[in-house]
PDB file of C-alpha atoms in Angstrom:
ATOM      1  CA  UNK Y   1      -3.032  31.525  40.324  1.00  0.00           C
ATOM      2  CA  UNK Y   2      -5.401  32.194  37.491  1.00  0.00           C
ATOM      3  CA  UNK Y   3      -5.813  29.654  34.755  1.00  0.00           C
ATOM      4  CA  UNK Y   4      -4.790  29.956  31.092  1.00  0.00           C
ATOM      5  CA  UNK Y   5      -8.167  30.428  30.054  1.00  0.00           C
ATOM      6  CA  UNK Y   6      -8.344  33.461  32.856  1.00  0.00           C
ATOM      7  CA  UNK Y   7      -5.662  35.035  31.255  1.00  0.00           C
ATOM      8  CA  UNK Y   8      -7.517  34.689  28.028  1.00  0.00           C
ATOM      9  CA  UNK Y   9     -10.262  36.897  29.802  1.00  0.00           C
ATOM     10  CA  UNK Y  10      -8.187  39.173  30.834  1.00  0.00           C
ATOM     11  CA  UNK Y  11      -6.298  39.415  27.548  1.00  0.00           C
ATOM     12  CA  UNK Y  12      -3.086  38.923  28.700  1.00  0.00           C
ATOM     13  CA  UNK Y  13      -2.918  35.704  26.418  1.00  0.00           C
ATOM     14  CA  UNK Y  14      -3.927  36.143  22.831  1.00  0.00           C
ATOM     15  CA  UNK Y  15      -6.916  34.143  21.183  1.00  0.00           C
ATOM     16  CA  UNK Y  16      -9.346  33.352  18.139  1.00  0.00           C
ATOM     17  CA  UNK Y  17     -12.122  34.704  19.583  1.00  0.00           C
ATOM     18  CA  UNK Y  18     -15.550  33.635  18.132  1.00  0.00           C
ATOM     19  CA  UNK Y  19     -18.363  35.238  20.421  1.00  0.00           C
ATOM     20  CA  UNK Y  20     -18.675  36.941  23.756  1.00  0.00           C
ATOM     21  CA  UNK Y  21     -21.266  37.734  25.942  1.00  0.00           C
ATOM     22  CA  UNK Y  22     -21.306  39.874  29.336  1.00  0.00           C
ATOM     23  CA  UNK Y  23     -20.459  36.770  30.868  1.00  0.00           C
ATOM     24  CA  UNK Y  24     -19.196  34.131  28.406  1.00  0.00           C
ATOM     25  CA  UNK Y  25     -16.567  33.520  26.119  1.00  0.00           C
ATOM     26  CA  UNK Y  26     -15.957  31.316  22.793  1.00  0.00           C
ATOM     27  CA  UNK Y  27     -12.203  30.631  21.153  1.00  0.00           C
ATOM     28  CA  UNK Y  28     -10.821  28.453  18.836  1.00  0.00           C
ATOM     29  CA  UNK Y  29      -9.234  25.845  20.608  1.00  0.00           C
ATOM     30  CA  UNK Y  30      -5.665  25.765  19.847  1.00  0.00           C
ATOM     31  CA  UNK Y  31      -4.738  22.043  19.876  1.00  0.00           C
ATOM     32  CA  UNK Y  32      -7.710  20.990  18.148  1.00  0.00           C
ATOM     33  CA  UNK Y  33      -9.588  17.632  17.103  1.00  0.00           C
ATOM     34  CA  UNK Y  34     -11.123  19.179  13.716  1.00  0.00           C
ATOM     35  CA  UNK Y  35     -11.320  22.458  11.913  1.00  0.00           C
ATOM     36  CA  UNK Y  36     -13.597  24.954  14.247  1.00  0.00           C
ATOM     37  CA  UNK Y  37     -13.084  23.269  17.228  1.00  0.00           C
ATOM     38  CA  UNK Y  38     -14.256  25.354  19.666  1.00  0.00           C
ATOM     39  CA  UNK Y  39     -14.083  25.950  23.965  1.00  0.00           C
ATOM     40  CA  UNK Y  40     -17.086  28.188  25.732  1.00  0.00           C
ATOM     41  CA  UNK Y  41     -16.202  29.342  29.141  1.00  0.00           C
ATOM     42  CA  UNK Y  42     -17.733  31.104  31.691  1.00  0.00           C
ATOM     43  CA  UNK Y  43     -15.635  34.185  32.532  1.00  0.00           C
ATOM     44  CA  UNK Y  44     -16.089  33.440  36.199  1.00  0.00           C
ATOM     45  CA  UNK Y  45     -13.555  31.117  36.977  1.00  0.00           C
ATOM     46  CA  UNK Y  46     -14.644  28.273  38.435  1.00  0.00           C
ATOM     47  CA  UNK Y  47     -13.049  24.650  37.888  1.00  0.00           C
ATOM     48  CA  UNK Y  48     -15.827  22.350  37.772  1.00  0.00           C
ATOM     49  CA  UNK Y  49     -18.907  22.719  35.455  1.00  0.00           C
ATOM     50  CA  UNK Y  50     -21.037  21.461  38.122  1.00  0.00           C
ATOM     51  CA  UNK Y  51     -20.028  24.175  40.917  1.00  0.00           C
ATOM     52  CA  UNK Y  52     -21.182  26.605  38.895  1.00  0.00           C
ATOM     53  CA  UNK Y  53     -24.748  28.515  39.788  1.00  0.00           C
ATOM     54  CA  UNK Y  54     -27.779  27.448  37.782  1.00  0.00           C
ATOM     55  CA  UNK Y  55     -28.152  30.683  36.113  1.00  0.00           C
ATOM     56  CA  UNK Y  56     -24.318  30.550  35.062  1.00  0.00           C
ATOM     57  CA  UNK Y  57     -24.744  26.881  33.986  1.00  0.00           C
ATOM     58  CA  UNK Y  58     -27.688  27.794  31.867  1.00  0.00           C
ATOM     59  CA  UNK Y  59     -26.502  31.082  30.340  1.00  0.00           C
ATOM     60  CA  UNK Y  60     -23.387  28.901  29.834  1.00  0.00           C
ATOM     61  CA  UNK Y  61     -25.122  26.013  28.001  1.00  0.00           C
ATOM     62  CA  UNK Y  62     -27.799  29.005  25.924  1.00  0.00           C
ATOM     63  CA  UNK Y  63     -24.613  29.996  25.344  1.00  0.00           C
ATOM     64  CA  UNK Y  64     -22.877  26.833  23.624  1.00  0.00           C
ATOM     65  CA  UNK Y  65     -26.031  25.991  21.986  1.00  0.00           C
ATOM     66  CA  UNK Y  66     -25.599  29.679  19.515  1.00  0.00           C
ATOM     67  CA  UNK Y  67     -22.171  28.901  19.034  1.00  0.00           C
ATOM     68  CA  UNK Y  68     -22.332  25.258  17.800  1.00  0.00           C
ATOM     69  CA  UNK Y  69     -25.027  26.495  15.143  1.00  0.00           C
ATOM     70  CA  UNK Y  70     -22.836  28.872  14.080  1.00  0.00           C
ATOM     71  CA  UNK Y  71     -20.497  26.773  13.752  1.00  0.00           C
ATOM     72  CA  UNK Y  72     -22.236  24.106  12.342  1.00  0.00           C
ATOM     73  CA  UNK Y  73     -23.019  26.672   9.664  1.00  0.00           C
ATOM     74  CA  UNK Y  74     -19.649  28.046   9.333  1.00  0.00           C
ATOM     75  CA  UNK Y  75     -17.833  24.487   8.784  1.00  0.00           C
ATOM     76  CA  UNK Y  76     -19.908  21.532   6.710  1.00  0.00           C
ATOM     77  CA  UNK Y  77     -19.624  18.849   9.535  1.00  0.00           C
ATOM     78  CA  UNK Y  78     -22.346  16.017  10.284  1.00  0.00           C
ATOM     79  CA  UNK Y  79     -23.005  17.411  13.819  1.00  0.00           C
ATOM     80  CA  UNK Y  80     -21.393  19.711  16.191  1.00  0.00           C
ATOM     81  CA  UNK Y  81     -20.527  17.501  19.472  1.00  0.00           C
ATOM     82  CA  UNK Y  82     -19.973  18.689  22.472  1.00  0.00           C
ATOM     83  CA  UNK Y  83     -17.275  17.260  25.737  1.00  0.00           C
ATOM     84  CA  UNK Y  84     -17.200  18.145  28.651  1.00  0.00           C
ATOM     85  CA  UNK Y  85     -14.021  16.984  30.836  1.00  0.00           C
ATOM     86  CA  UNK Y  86     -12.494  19.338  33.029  1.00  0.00           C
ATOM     87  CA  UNK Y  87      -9.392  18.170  33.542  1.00  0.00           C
ATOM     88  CA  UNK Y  88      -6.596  19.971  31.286  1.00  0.00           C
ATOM     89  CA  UNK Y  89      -7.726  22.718  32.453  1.00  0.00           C
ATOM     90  CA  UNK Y  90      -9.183  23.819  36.021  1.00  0.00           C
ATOM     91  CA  UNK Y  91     -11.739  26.368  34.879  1.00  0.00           C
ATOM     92  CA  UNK Y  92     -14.873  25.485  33.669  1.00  0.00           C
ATOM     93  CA  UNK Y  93     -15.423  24.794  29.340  1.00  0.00           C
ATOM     94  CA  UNK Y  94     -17.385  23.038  26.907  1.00  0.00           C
ATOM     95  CA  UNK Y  95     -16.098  21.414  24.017  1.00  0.00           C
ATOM     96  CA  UNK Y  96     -17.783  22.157  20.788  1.00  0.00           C
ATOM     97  CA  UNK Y  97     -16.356  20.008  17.903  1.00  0.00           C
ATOM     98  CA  UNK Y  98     -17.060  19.910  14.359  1.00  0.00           C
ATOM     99  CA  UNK Y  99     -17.473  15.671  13.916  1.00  0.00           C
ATOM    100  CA  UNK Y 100     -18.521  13.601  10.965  1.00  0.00           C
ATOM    101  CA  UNK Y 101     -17.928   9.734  12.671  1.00  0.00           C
ATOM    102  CA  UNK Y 102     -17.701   8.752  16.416  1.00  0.00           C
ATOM    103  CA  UNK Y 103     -14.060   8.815  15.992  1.00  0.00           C
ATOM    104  CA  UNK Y 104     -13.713  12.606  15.573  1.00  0.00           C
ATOM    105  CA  UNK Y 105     -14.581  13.296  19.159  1.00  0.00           C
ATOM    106  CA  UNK Y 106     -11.352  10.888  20.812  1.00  0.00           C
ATOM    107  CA  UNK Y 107      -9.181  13.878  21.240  1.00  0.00           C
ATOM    108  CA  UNK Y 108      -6.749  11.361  19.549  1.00  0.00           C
ATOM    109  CA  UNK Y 109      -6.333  12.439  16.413  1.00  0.00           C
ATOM    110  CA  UNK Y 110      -5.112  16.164  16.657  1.00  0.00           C
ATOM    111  CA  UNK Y 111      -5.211  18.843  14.168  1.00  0.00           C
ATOM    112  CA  UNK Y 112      -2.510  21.642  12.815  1.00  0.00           C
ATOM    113  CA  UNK Y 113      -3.218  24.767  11.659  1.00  0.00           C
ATOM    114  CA  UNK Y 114      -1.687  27.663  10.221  1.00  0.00           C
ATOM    115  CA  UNK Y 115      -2.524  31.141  12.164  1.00  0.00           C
ATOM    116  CA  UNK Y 116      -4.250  31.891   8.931  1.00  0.00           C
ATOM    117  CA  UNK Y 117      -6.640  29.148   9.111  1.00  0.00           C
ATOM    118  CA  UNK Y 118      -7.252  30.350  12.433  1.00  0.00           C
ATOM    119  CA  UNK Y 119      -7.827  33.408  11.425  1.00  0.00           C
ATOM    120  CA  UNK Y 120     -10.078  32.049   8.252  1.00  0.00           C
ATOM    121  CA  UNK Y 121     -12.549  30.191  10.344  1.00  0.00           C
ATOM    122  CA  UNK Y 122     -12.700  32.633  12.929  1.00  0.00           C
ATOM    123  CA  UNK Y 123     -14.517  34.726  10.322  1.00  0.00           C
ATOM    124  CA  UNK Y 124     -16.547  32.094   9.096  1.00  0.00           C
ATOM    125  CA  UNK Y 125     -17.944  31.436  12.827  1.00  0.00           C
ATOM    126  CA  UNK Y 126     -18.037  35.246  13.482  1.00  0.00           C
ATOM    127  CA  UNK Y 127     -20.424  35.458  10.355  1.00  0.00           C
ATOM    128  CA  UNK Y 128     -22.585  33.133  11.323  1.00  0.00           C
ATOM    129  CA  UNK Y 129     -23.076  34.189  15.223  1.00  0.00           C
TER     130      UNK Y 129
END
């Protein structure tokens, strides 16, 4: 069965989409930690980071790296963190997340947003890609 994220790919679920390669993908997540929190996936689904091939894992992580300076850009933040955990979902993603303390990055302390917002930062990220 594919996964939630596959879906995503194959637009059958809805997203915030933020940039999008050939063979990646960056949304909004939508239970997030901060304001721009943001998921990179491979389109290729494959569950654990580490099965994927080297050039996937690299384009992958080239990948990330231009969408956490965007959004670094796009939301004032001290850095732009990045988790990687694998188990919510079983298809491969990075975590990108906006942070200011340590605390930020506990997956704890979850945000709410309006579809606007969504919307609204979307844009900002967009602009900066």
């Amino acid at each position: 069965m594919a996964s939630i994220f596959t879906k995503i790919i194959n637009k059958e679920i809805p997203c915030y989409k933020v940039a999008e390669t050939e063979n990646c993908l960056a949304f909004l997540d939508i239970n997030p930690n901060a304001e721009g929190h943001t998921l990179c996936i491979p389109k290729k689904e494959i569950d654990n980071l580490f099965d994927l091939d080297t050039e996937l894992y690299s384009e992958l992580m080239v990948f990330s790296k231009k969408v956490a300076k965007a959004l670094k850009k796009a939301v004032p933040c001290e850095r732009i963190a990045m988790s990687v955990i694998g188990l919510e979902v079983p298809h491969a993603h990075v975590h990108l997340i906006p942070i200011n303390e340590m605390k930020d990055i506990t997956f704890r302390n979850k945000k709410t947003f309006s579809e606007s917002e969504f919307i609204n930062i979307t844009e900002k990220i967009k602009a900066c890609f």
